[in-house]
Amino acid sequence: MTKERLYLFDTTLRDGAQTSGVDFSLEDKILIAKTLDELGIDYVEGGYPGANPTDTAFFSKRRDYANATFTSFGMTKRAGRSTANDPGLQGVLQGEADAVCLVGKAWDFHVRVALAISNEENLQSIAQSVGAVCESGREALIDCEHFFDGFKANPDYALACARTAFEAGARWVVLCDTNGGTLPHEIAEIVATVRETVPGDHLGIHTHNDTENAVANTFAAVRAGVRQIQGTINGIGERCGNANLISIIATLMLKSYYAERFEIGLTPERLARLTHVSRLLDEILNRAPNRQAAYVGESAFATKAGIHASAIIKNPDTYEHVAPEAVGNERRLLVGDQAGKSNILAALGQLGIDVEKDDPRVARLLAEVKEREAIGYAYEGADASFELLARRLLGDVPKYFSVDSFRVMVEKRHNAKGERVTVSEASVKVFINGGDDGAAPLWSVAEGNGPVNALDQALRTDLGRYQKYIEHVELVDYKVRILTGGTEAVTRVLVENRDSRTRERWFTVGVSPNIVDASFEALLDGINYKLYRDGAPPA
Ligand SMILES: [Zn+2]
């Protein structure tokens, strides 16, 4: 049987950004888009150019991806103006994107109440806006907002909206369950009818999770004939969230009903990155991952000791519906944790480190990682710290310098103008050569807008012979999370550094009961990583 192609459309950076508490920076967007591209997502919707400075900046230059079609979001033009005179639509058309996904009304109730225009005017807006996107040489998609509610209220009009967009040249007509209230059997019935107007290989599905059916609704639509799936990583999104692409991808590839009929842009190797991608997004959002998330949660393949565990050791198929390694997750048992080892080997492989699987250093690294994770470290969002840890254990990383001591002072006082100000000052005492040969310490003092910034400044002031390696390093982002798992709270800090010339970015982690100490550890890893990457000679 030849397989049909299903297309995955990720809207984490647009619809997902509607989640309360979620605010992506430009750097976040760049990283997430690249990650989605590498995973094998077909369309990455990056935001709404012209709507806010971050999205405008994101679309201000061409971003080339290996797999993904870089897509912007916009709205159909307002009635009573031409497409050329609609600032919103023009803002979108000025952005650098390969495709544009426009949202258009498909429910006559909304047309009447929200837009206060005639049904016919709305159809014209759809036709002309889609036409303008096509004329600009881009692929056009249309999200038919409230399509299912619209269809229930006035099927002829909802269908007319879909048909109008398709005939105007939309590559995809996406049926949206915008308020998330539709159930799977309704989705199946309605999609079957819509297919008589727009062919299934031009139809998409966009669902929300307000009845906990977003993923089920997506599959109902696929079975009924749609061939594009919209969703977000981890199902983030407004209210109860969007359809979770993580679960959808795993089901499409691992469940025979779908795997036999469809193919997507992922290979089994890419699928094995799914857990990493899911947790990376949580790290970027500074959220604790959902332990019970399907496929990728920490508990998804956890089994308590007892008859289940011993049966799983004999044959995992006894209790597991899929193999955890397939999605890059691991089996958690109290005994015989072999999966952990294969994960470590895979991570080393990704860094280009080739070691035999029976090399005792692999077991040592695994033990070290587990021990560190138990006290709060997380390496999903801190690749550079993981690489340093691994390479140190393998004996690859020279000792460049050692920090003898540091001190931070935070003072609230009156300045010369009599205003109350808070001043942070840090000093750091560093030995190059480890101080063994009697070399004098390098002692640096700096002020900063906060204790961590002051420490960072002090550390970068004078690293002696290594100074030239860190001249272009800058701290881009800094995230703090208080972990309250054990008896006392622990702080985990994630630091993102960048080389301002090469644009290379790397992420490090520090953990301590003390926030300044945790930050300092992450800062040190950031500098050591740079020295290692640039081949700085040992002290
Ligand atoms: Zn939505």
Coordinates of C-alpha atoms and ligand atoms in Angstrom, one line a residue:
M1 CA 0.0 0.0 0.0
T2 CA 1.5 3.4 -0.9
K3 CA 1.4 5.8 2.0
E4 CA -0.3 9.1 1.9
R5 CA 1.6 12.2 3.0
L6 CA 0.3 14.0 6.1
Y7 CA 1.7 17.5 6.7
L8 CA 2.4 18.8 10.2
F9 CA 1.9 22.5 10.9
D10 CA 3.3 23.8 14.1
T11 CA 1.8 26.9 15.7
T12 CA 3.6 26.9 19.0
L13 CA 5.1 30.3 18.3
R14 CA 1.8 31.9 17.2
D15 CA -1.3 30.2 18.8
G16 CA 0.8 28.7 21.5
A17 CA 2.1 32.1 22.4
Q18 CA -1.5 32.9 23.5
T19 CA -1.0 30.8 26.5
S20 CA -1.1 32.8 29.7
G21 CA 2.3 33.3 31.1
V22 CA 4.1 32.5 27.8
D23 CA 6.1 35.2 26.3
F24 CA 8.7 34.2 23.7
S25 CA 11.7 36.3 23.1
L26 CA 13.2 36.6 19.6
E27 CA 16.0 34.3 20.7
D28 CA 13.4 31.8 22.0
K29 CA 11.6 31.9 18.7
I30 CA 14.8 31.4 16.7
L31 CA 15.8 28.4 18.8
I32 CA 12.3 26.8 18.7
A33 CA 11.9 27.2 15.0
K34 CA 15.3 25.6 14.3
T35 CA 14.4 22.7 16.6
L36 CA 11.1 22.1 14.9
D37 CA 12.8 22.3 11.5
E38 CA 15.3 19.7 12.6
L39 CA 12.6 17.5 13.9
G40 CA 10.9 17.4 10.5
I41 CA 7.9 19.6 10.9
D42 CA 6.5 20.8 7.6
Y43 CA 5.3 24.3 8.5
V44 CA 6.5 26.5 11.3
E45 CA 4.2 29.4 12.0
G46 CA 6.4 32.0 13.6
G47 CA 4.0 34.8 14.5
Y48 CA 2.2 37.8 13.2
P49 CA 4.5 40.3 11.5
G50 CA 3.4 43.9 12.1
A51 CA 1.5 43.0 15.3
N52 CA 4.4 43.3 17.8
P53 CA 8.1 44.1 17.7
T54 CA 9.3 40.6 18.4
D55 CA 7.3 39.1 15.5
T56 CA 8.2 41.9 13.2
A57 CA 11.9 41.3 14.0
F58 CA 11.5 37.5 13.5
F59 CA 10.1 38.1 10.0
S60 CA 12.5 40.9 9.1
K61 CA 14.9 38.5 7.4
R62 CA 14.9 35.3 5.5
R63 CA 15.3 32.3 7.7
D64 CA 16.3 29.3 5.8
Y65 CA 15.2 25.9 7.1
A66 CA 16.1 22.5 5.7
N67 CA 12.6 21.0 5.9
A68 CA 10.1 23.6 7.2
T69 CA 8.1 26.1 5.3
F70 CA 8.5 29.3 7.3
T71 CA 5.0 30.7 7.7
S72 CA 3.6 33.9 9.0
F73 CA 0.1 34.6 10.3
G74 CA -2.3 37.4 9.5
M75 CA -5.9 38.3 9.1
T76 CA -8.1 38.6 6.0
K77 CA -8.4 42.3 5.0
R78 CA -11.1 44.5 6.5
A79 CA -14.2 45.1 4.4
G80 CA -14.3 48.4 2.7
R81 CA -10.6 48.6 1.8
S82 CA -8.5 47.1 -0.8
T83 CA -5.8 44.6 0.1
A84 CA -3.2 47.2 -0.9
N85 CA -4.7 49.7 1.7
D86 CA -5.1 47.2 4.5
P87 CA -2.2 47.9 7.0
G88 CA -2.5 44.6 8.7
L89 CA -2.4 42.5 5.5
Q90 CA 0.4 44.7 4.1
G91 CA 2.4 44.2 7.3
V92 CA 2.2 40.5 6.8
L93 CA 3.1 40.7 3.1
Q94 CA 6.2 42.7 4.0
G95 CA 7.5 40.0 6.3
E96 CA 9.9 37.4 5.0
A97 CA 8.0 34.2 4.9
D98 CA 7.5 31.3 2.4
A99 CA 3.8 30.9 3.3
V100 CA 1.1 33.0 4.9
C101 CA -1.7 31.6 7.0
L102 CA -4.7 34.0 7.2
V103 CA -7.5 33.6 9.7
G104 CA -10.9 34.3 8.2
K105 CA -14.4 34.1 9.6
A106 CA -16.6 31.1 8.7
W107 CA -19.5 31.5 11.1
D108 CA -22.2 33.9 9.9
F109 CA -22.9 34.9 13.6
H110 CA -19.4 36.2 13.9
V111 CA -19.6 38.0 10.6
R112 CA -22.7 39.7 11.7
V113 CA -21.8 40.5 15.3
A114 CA -18.0 40.8 15.4
L115 CA -17.3 42.2 11.9
A116 CA -20.7 43.8 11.4
I117 CA -20.5 43.3 7.7
S118 CA -22.6 41.3 5.2
N119 CA -21.9 37.6 4.5
E120 CA -21.0 38.5 0.9
E121 CA -18.5 41.2 2.1
N122 CA -16.7 38.6 4.2
L123 CA -16.5 36.2 1.2
Q124 CA -14.9 39.0 -0.8
S125 CA -12.4 39.7 2.0
I126 CA -11.4 36.0 2.0
A127 CA -11.1 35.8 -1.8
Q128 CA -9.1 39.0 -2.2
S129 CA -6.8 38.4 0.8
V130 CA -6.0 34.8 -0.3
G131 CA -5.5 36.2 -3.9
A132 CA -3.1 38.9 -2.6
V133 CA -1.0 36.2 -0.8
C134 CA -0.8 34.1 -4.0
E135 CA 0.1 37.1 -6.1
S136 CA 3.0 37.9 -3.7
G137 CA 4.4 34.5 -4.7
R138 CA 3.8 32.8 -1.4
E139 CA 1.9 29.7 -0.4
A140 CA -1.5 30.7 1.0
L141 CA -3.3 29.0 3.8
I142 CA -6.6 29.9 5.5
D143 CA -7.6 29.1 9.0
C144 CA -11.4 29.0 8.9
E145 CA -12.2 30.3 12.4
H146 CA -15.1 28.7 14.3
F147 CA -15.6 26.5 11.3
F148 CA -17.5 23.7 13.1
D149 CA -19.8 26.0 15.1
G150 CA -20.3 27.9 11.9
F151 CA -21.2 24.7 10.0
K152 CA -23.7 23.7 12.7
A153 CA -25.4 27.1 12.5
N154 CA -25.3 27.6 8.8
P155 CA -23.6 24.8 6.8
D156 CA -24.1 26.5 3.4
Y157 CA -22.3 29.6 4.5
A158 CA -19.4 27.8 6.3
L159 CA -18.9 25.7 3.1
A160 CA -19.0 28.9 1.0
C161 CA -16.2 30.3 3.0
A162 CA -14.1 27.2 2.5
R163 CA -14.9 27.0 -1.2
T164 CA -14.1 30.7 -1.7
A165 CA -10.7 30.4 -0.1
F166 CA -9.9 27.2 -2.1
E167 CA -11.0 28.7 -5.4
A168 CA -9.0 31.9 -4.7
G169 CA -5.9 29.7 -4.5
A170 CA -5.4 28.6 -0.9
R171 CA -3.2 25.5 -0.8
W172 CA -4.7 24.6 2.5
V173 CA -8.2 25.3 3.9
V174 CA -7.9 24.6 7.6
L175 CA -11.0 23.8 9.6
C176 CA -10.7 25.3 13.1
D177 CA -12.5 24.2 16.2
T178 CA -11.6 27.6 17.7
N179 CA -13.5 27.3 21.0
G180 CA -12.7 23.6 21.4
G181 CA -16.2 22.5 22.0
T182 CA -16.7 20.0 19.2
L183 CA -16.6 16.2 19.8
P184 CA -14.9 13.6 17.6
H185 CA -18.1 12.1 16.0
E186 CA -19.2 15.6 15.0
I187 CA -15.7 16.4 13.5
A188 CA -15.9 13.1 11.5
E189 CA -19.4 13.9 10.1
I190 CA -18.6 17.5 9.2
V191 CA -15.3 16.8 7.6
A192 CA -16.9 14.1 5.5
T193 CA -19.3 16.7 4.1
V194 CA -16.7 19.4 3.6
R195 CA -14.6 17.0 1.5
E196 CA -17.4 17.1 -1.2
T197 CA -16.5 20.8 -1.6
V198 CA -12.8 20.9 -0.9
P199 CA -10.6 17.8 -1.6
G200 CA -9.1 16.2 1.5
D201 CA -5.5 16.8 0.4
H202 CA -6.3 20.5 0.6
L203 CA -7.9 20.4 4.1
G204 CA -6.3 20.9 7.5
I205 CA -7.5 20.5 11.0
H206 CA -6.9 22.9 14.0
T207 CA -8.4 21.9 17.3
H208 CA -8.4 23.1 20.9
N209 CA -8.6 21.0 24.0
D210 CA -11.6 22.4 25.9
T211 CA -13.2 19.0 26.1
E212 CA -9.9 17.1 26.3
N213 CA -10.5 15.9 22.8
A214 CA -8.0 18.0 20.8
V215 CA -5.9 15.0 19.8
A216 CA -8.9 12.7 19.3
N217 CA -10.6 15.4 17.2
T218 CA -7.4 15.6 15.1
F219 CA -7.4 11.9 14.4
A220 CA -11.1 11.9 13.7
A221 CA -10.4 14.6 11.0
V222 CA -7.5 12.6 9.5
R223 CA -9.6 9.5 9.3
A224 CA -12.3 11.6 7.6
G225 CA -9.8 12.8 5.0
V226 CA -7.9 15.9 6.1
R227 CA -4.2 15.9 5.3
Q228 CA -2.8 18.7 7.3
I229 CA -2.6 18.8 11.1
Q230 CA -2.1 21.9 13.1
G231 CA -1.0 21.8 16.7
T232 CA 1.6 22.9 19.3
I233 CA 4.5 21.3 21.2
N234 CA 3.1 20.0 24.5
G235 CA -0.3 21.2 23.5
I236 CA 0.4 24.7 24.8
G237 CA -2.2 27.3 23.9
E238 CA -5.0 29.5 25.1
R239 CA -7.4 28.2 27.8
C240 CA -7.0 24.4 27.8
G241 CA -4.5 24.4 25.0
N242 CA -4.2 23.3 21.3
A243 CA -3.8 19.8 19.9
N244 CA -0.6 18.3 21.2
L245 CA 1.7 17.6 18.3
I246 CA 4.0 15.6 20.5
S247 CA 1.3 13.0 21.1
I248 CA 0.1 13.2 17.5
I249 CA 3.5 12.6 16.0
A250 CA 4.2 9.6 18.3
T251 CA 0.8 8.0 17.5
L252 CA 1.2 8.6 13.8
M253 CA 4.5 6.9 13.7
L254 CA 4.1 4.1 16.3
K255 CA 0.5 3.0 15.9
S256 CA 0.1 0.6 13.0
Y257 CA -3.2 2.0 11.8
Y258 CA -1.6 5.3 11.0
A259 CA 1.9 4.1 10.3
E260 CA 0.7 1.8 7.6
R261 CA -1.4 4.5 5.9
F262 CA 0.5 7.7 6.3
E263 CA 4.0 9.2 6.3
I264 CA 5.2 12.5 7.8
G265 CA 8.4 14.4 7.6
L266 CA 10.0 12.5 10.5
T267 CA 12.3 9.5 10.4
P268 CA 12.6 7.0 13.4
E269 CA 15.9 8.8 14.3
R270 CA 14.1 12.1 14.5
L271 CA 11.3 10.6 16.4
A272 CA 13.8 9.6 19.1
R273 CA 14.4 13.3 19.7
L274 CA 10.7 13.9 20.6
T275 CA 11.2 13.7 24.4
H276 CA 14.1 16.1 24.1
V277 CA 12.1 18.6 22.1
S278 CA 9.2 18.4 24.5
R279 CA 11.4 19.1 27.5
L280 CA 13.4 21.8 25.7
L281 CA 10.2 23.8 25.2
D282 CA 9.4 23.4 29.0
E283 CA 12.9 24.6 29.8
I284 CA 12.5 27.6 27.5
L285 CA 9.2 28.4 29.1
N286 CA 10.7 27.8 32.6
R287 CA 8.1 25.3 33.4
A288 CA 8.2 22.0 35.1
P289 CA 7.5 19.2 32.5
N290 CA 4.3 17.4 32.9
R291 CA 5.4 14.0 34.4
Q292 CA 2.3 12.3 33.1
A293 CA 2.5 13.6 29.5
A294 CA 1.7 10.8 27.0
Y295 CA 4.9 9.2 25.5
V296 CA 7.4 11.8 26.7
G297 CA 6.5 12.3 30.4
E298 CA 8.9 11.1 33.1
S299 CA 6.2 8.7 34.3
A300 CA 5.1 7.5 30.9
F301 CA 7.1 4.4 31.2
A302 CA 7.6 4.3 35.0
T303 CA 6.8 1.1 36.8
K304 CA 6.9 0.5 40.5
A305 CA 8.8 -2.5 41.7
G306 CA 6.9 -5.8 42.1
I307 CA 5.4 -8.1 39.6
H308 CA 5.0 -5.5 36.9
A309 CA 8.6 -4.6 37.1
S310 CA 9.9 -8.1 37.0
A311 CA 7.6 -8.9 34.0
I312 CA 8.9 -5.8 32.2
I313 CA 12.5 -7.0 32.7
K314 CA 11.6 -10.3 31.2
N315 CA 9.8 -8.7 28.3
P316 CA 8.9 -5.0 28.1
D317 CA 6.0 -5.8 25.8
T318 CA 4.1 -7.2 28.7
Y319 CA 3.2 -3.7 30.0
E320 CA 4.4 -1.1 27.6
H321 CA 2.3 -0.1 24.6
V322 CA 5.3 1.2 22.7
A323 CA 9.1 1.1 23.3
P324 CA 10.2 4.2 25.3
E325 CA 13.4 4.5 23.3
A326 CA 11.3 5.1 20.1
V327 CA 10.4 8.6 21.4
G328 CA 13.7 9.1 23.3
N329 CA 12.1 8.5 26.7
E330 CA 13.3 5.8 29.1
R331 CA 11.9 3.1 31.1
R332 CA 12.0 3.8 34.8
L333 CA 12.3 0.8 37.1
L334 CA 13.9 0.4 40.4
V335 CA 16.3 -2.2 39.1
G336 CA 18.3 -2.8 35.9
D337 CA 18.1 0.6 34.3
Q338 CA 19.6 -0.3 30.9
A339 CA 17.6 2.3 29.0
G340 CA 19.5 5.1 30.8
K341 CA 22.7 3.8 29.4
S342 CA 21.4 3.8 25.8
N343 CA 20.2 7.4 26.3
I344 CA 23.6 8.5 27.4
L345 CA 25.2 6.8 24.4
A346 CA 22.7 8.5 22.1
A347 CA 23.5 11.9 23.6
L348 CA 27.2 11.2 23.3
G349 CA 26.7 10.2 19.7
Q350 CA 25.0 13.5 19.0
L351 CA 28.0 15.3 20.4
G352 CA 30.2 13.3 18.1
I353 CA 31.8 11.4 21.0
D354 CA 32.3 7.8 20.1
V355 CA 32.7 5.4 22.9
E356 CA 32.1 1.6 23.3
K357 CA 28.9 0.8 25.1
D358 CA 30.8 -1.3 27.6
D359 CA 33.3 1.4 28.3
P360 CA 33.2 1.8 32.1
R361 CA 33.3 5.6 31.7
V362 CA 29.7 5.4 30.2
A363 CA 28.4 3.8 33.4
R364 CA 30.3 6.4 35.4
L365 CA 28.8 9.3 33.4
L366 CA 25.3 7.7 33.7
A367 CA 25.7 7.5 37.5
E368 CA 27.0 11.1 37.6
V369 CA 24.1 12.4 35.6
K370 CA 21.5 10.5 37.7
E371 CA 23.1 11.8 40.9
R372 CA 23.0 15.3 39.6
E373 CA 19.5 15.0 38.3
A374 CA 18.4 13.8 41.7
I375 CA 19.6 17.1 43.3
G376 CA 18.0 19.3 40.7
Y377 CA 20.2 19.4 37.5
A378 CA 18.4 19.2 34.2
Y379 CA 20.4 18.8 31.0
E380 CA 17.6 19.0 28.5
G381 CA 18.0 22.7 28.2
A382 CA 21.7 22.9 29.0
D383 CA 23.6 21.1 26.3
A384 CA 26.9 22.9 26.9
S385 CA 26.9 21.8 30.6
F386 CA 26.2 18.2 29.6
E387 CA 29.0 18.3 27.0
L388 CA 31.4 19.7 29.6
L389 CA 30.4 17.0 32.1
A390 CA 30.8 14.2 29.6
R391 CA 34.1 15.5 28.2
R392 CA 35.6 16.1 31.6
L393 CA 34.8 12.5 32.6
L394 CA 36.4 11.3 29.4
G395 CA 39.5 13.4 30.2
D396 CA 39.1 15.8 27.3
V397 CA 38.7 19.2 29.0
P398 CA 41.9 20.9 30.3
K399 CA 41.9 22.9 33.5
Y400 CA 42.0 26.6 32.4
F401 CA 41.6 28.5 35.6
S402 CA 40.3 28.1 39.0
V403 CA 38.2 30.5 41.1
D404 CA 39.6 31.0 44.5
S405 CA 36.7 33.0 45.8
F406 CA 34.0 35.4 44.9
R407 CA 32.0 37.9 46.8
V408 CA 28.8 39.8 46.0
M409 CA 27.4 42.8 47.8
V410 CA 24.0 44.3 47.3
E411 CA 23.6 47.7 48.8
K412 CA 20.6 50.0 49.0
R413 CA 21.7 53.6 49.6
H414 CA 21.1 57.2 48.6
N415 CA 23.0 58.4 45.5
A416 CA 24.4 61.9 45.1
K417 CA 21.0 63.2 44.0
G418 CA 19.4 61.8 47.1
E419 CA 17.6 59.0 45.3
R420 CA 17.3 55.5 46.8
V421 CA 19.3 53.1 44.5
T422 CA 20.2 49.5 44.7
V423 CA 23.8 48.8 43.7
S424 CA 25.4 45.4 43.2
E425 CA 29.1 44.9 43.3
A426 CA 31.0 41.7 42.8
S427 CA 34.6 40.7 43.1
V428 CA 36.2 37.5 41.8
K429 CA 39.6 36.1 42.5
V430 CA 40.9 33.7 39.8
F431 CA 44.1 31.7 39.4
I432 CA 45.4 30.8 36.0
N433 CA 47.8 27.8 36.4
G434 CA 45.7 26.8 39.3
G435 CA 48.0 28.8 41.6
D436 CA 50.5 26.0 41.8
D437 CA 53.5 27.9 40.6
G438 CA 53.0 30.9 42.8
A439 CA 51.4 33.0 40.0
A440 CA 49.6 36.0 41.3
P441 CA 45.8 35.9 41.4
L442 CA 43.7 37.9 39.0
W443 CA 41.4 40.0 41.1
S444 CA 38.5 41.7 39.4
V445 CA 35.7 44.0 40.7
A446 CA 32.7 45.1 38.8
E447 CA 29.3 46.7 39.3
G448 CA 26.1 45.4 37.7
N449 CA 22.4 45.8 37.7
G450 CA 21.9 42.9 40.1
P451 CA 24.2 40.4 41.8
V452 CA 24.4 37.9 38.9
N453 CA 25.1 40.6 36.4
A454 CA 27.8 42.0 38.6
L455 CA 29.4 38.6 39.0
D456 CA 29.2 38.0 35.3
Q457 CA 30.9 41.3 34.7
A458 CA 33.6 40.7 37.2
L459 CA 34.4 37.2 35.9
R460 CA 34.8 38.6 32.4
T461 CA 36.9 41.6 33.4
D462 CA 40.3 39.8 33.5
L463 CA 40.9 36.1 32.6
G464 CA 44.5 36.8 31.7
R465 CA 45.7 34.8 28.7
Y466 CA 42.2 33.5 28.1
Q467 CA 40.6 37.0 27.9
K468 CA 40.8 37.0 24.1
Y469 CA 38.6 33.9 23.9
I470 CA 35.7 35.5 25.8
E471 CA 35.8 39.0 24.4
H472 CA 32.7 38.4 22.2
V473 CA 30.8 36.3 24.7
E474 CA 27.6 37.8 26.0
L475 CA 25.0 36.7 28.4
V476 CA 21.7 36.6 26.5
D477 CA 19.2 35.0 28.9
Y478 CA 19.0 33.9 32.4
K479 CA 16.2 31.8 34.0
V480 CA 15.7 30.9 37.6
R481 CA 13.5 28.1 38.9
I482 CA 12.9 27.2 42.5
L483 CA 12.6 23.4 42.9
T484 CA 10.7 22.3 45.9
G485 CA 10.9 18.5 45.5
G486 CA 13.0 17.5 48.5
T487 CA 13.2 18.7 52.1
E488 CA 14.4 22.2 51.2
A489 CA 14.1 24.4 48.2
V490 CA 16.9 24.3 45.6
T491 CA 17.5 26.8 42.9
R492 CA 18.2 25.9 39.3
V493 CA 19.6 28.5 37.0
L494 CA 19.8 28.3 33.2
V495 CA 22.2 30.7 31.4
E496 CA 22.3 31.3 27.7
N497 CA 25.5 32.7 26.2
R498 CA 26.2 33.9 22.7
D499 CA 29.2 34.7 20.7
S500 CA 28.4 38.1 19.1
R501 CA 30.5 37.4 16.1
T502 CA 29.7 33.8 15.2
R503 CA 26.1 34.0 16.6
E504 CA 26.8 30.6 18.2
R505 CA 24.7 30.1 21.3
W506 CA 25.1 27.6 24.2
F507 CA 23.2 26.8 27.4
T508 CA 24.5 26.0 30.8
V509 CA 23.0 25.0 34.2
G510 CA 23.9 25.5 37.8
V511 CA 22.1 24.2 41.0
S512 CA 22.5 25.2 44.6
P513 CA 20.4 26.1 47.6
N514 CA 21.8 29.6 47.0
I515 CA 20.7 31.5 44.0
V516 CA 24.0 33.4 43.5
D517 CA 26.0 30.2 43.8
A518 CA 23.8 28.4 41.3
S519 CA 24.2 31.3 38.9
F520 CA 27.9 31.4 39.3
E521 CA 28.2 27.8 38.5
A522 CA 26.2 28.3 35.3
L523 CA 28.3 31.3 34.3
L524 CA 31.5 29.4 34.9
D525 CA 30.3 26.5 32.7
G526 CA 29.5 29.0 30.0
I527 CA 33.0 30.4 29.9
N528 CA 34.7 27.0 30.2
Y529 CA 32.6 25.7 27.3
K530 CA 33.7 28.6 25.1
L531 CA 37.4 28.0 26.0
Y532 CA 37.0 24.3 25.2
R533 CA 35.2 24.9 21.9
D534 CA 37.8 27.4 20.7
G535 CA 40.6 25.0 21.6
A536 CA 42.2 27.2 24.3
P537 CA 45.5 25.7 25.4
P538 CA 45.7 24.2 29.0
A539 CA 47.1 26.5 31.6
Ligands
ZN1 ZN -6.4 28.2 17.7

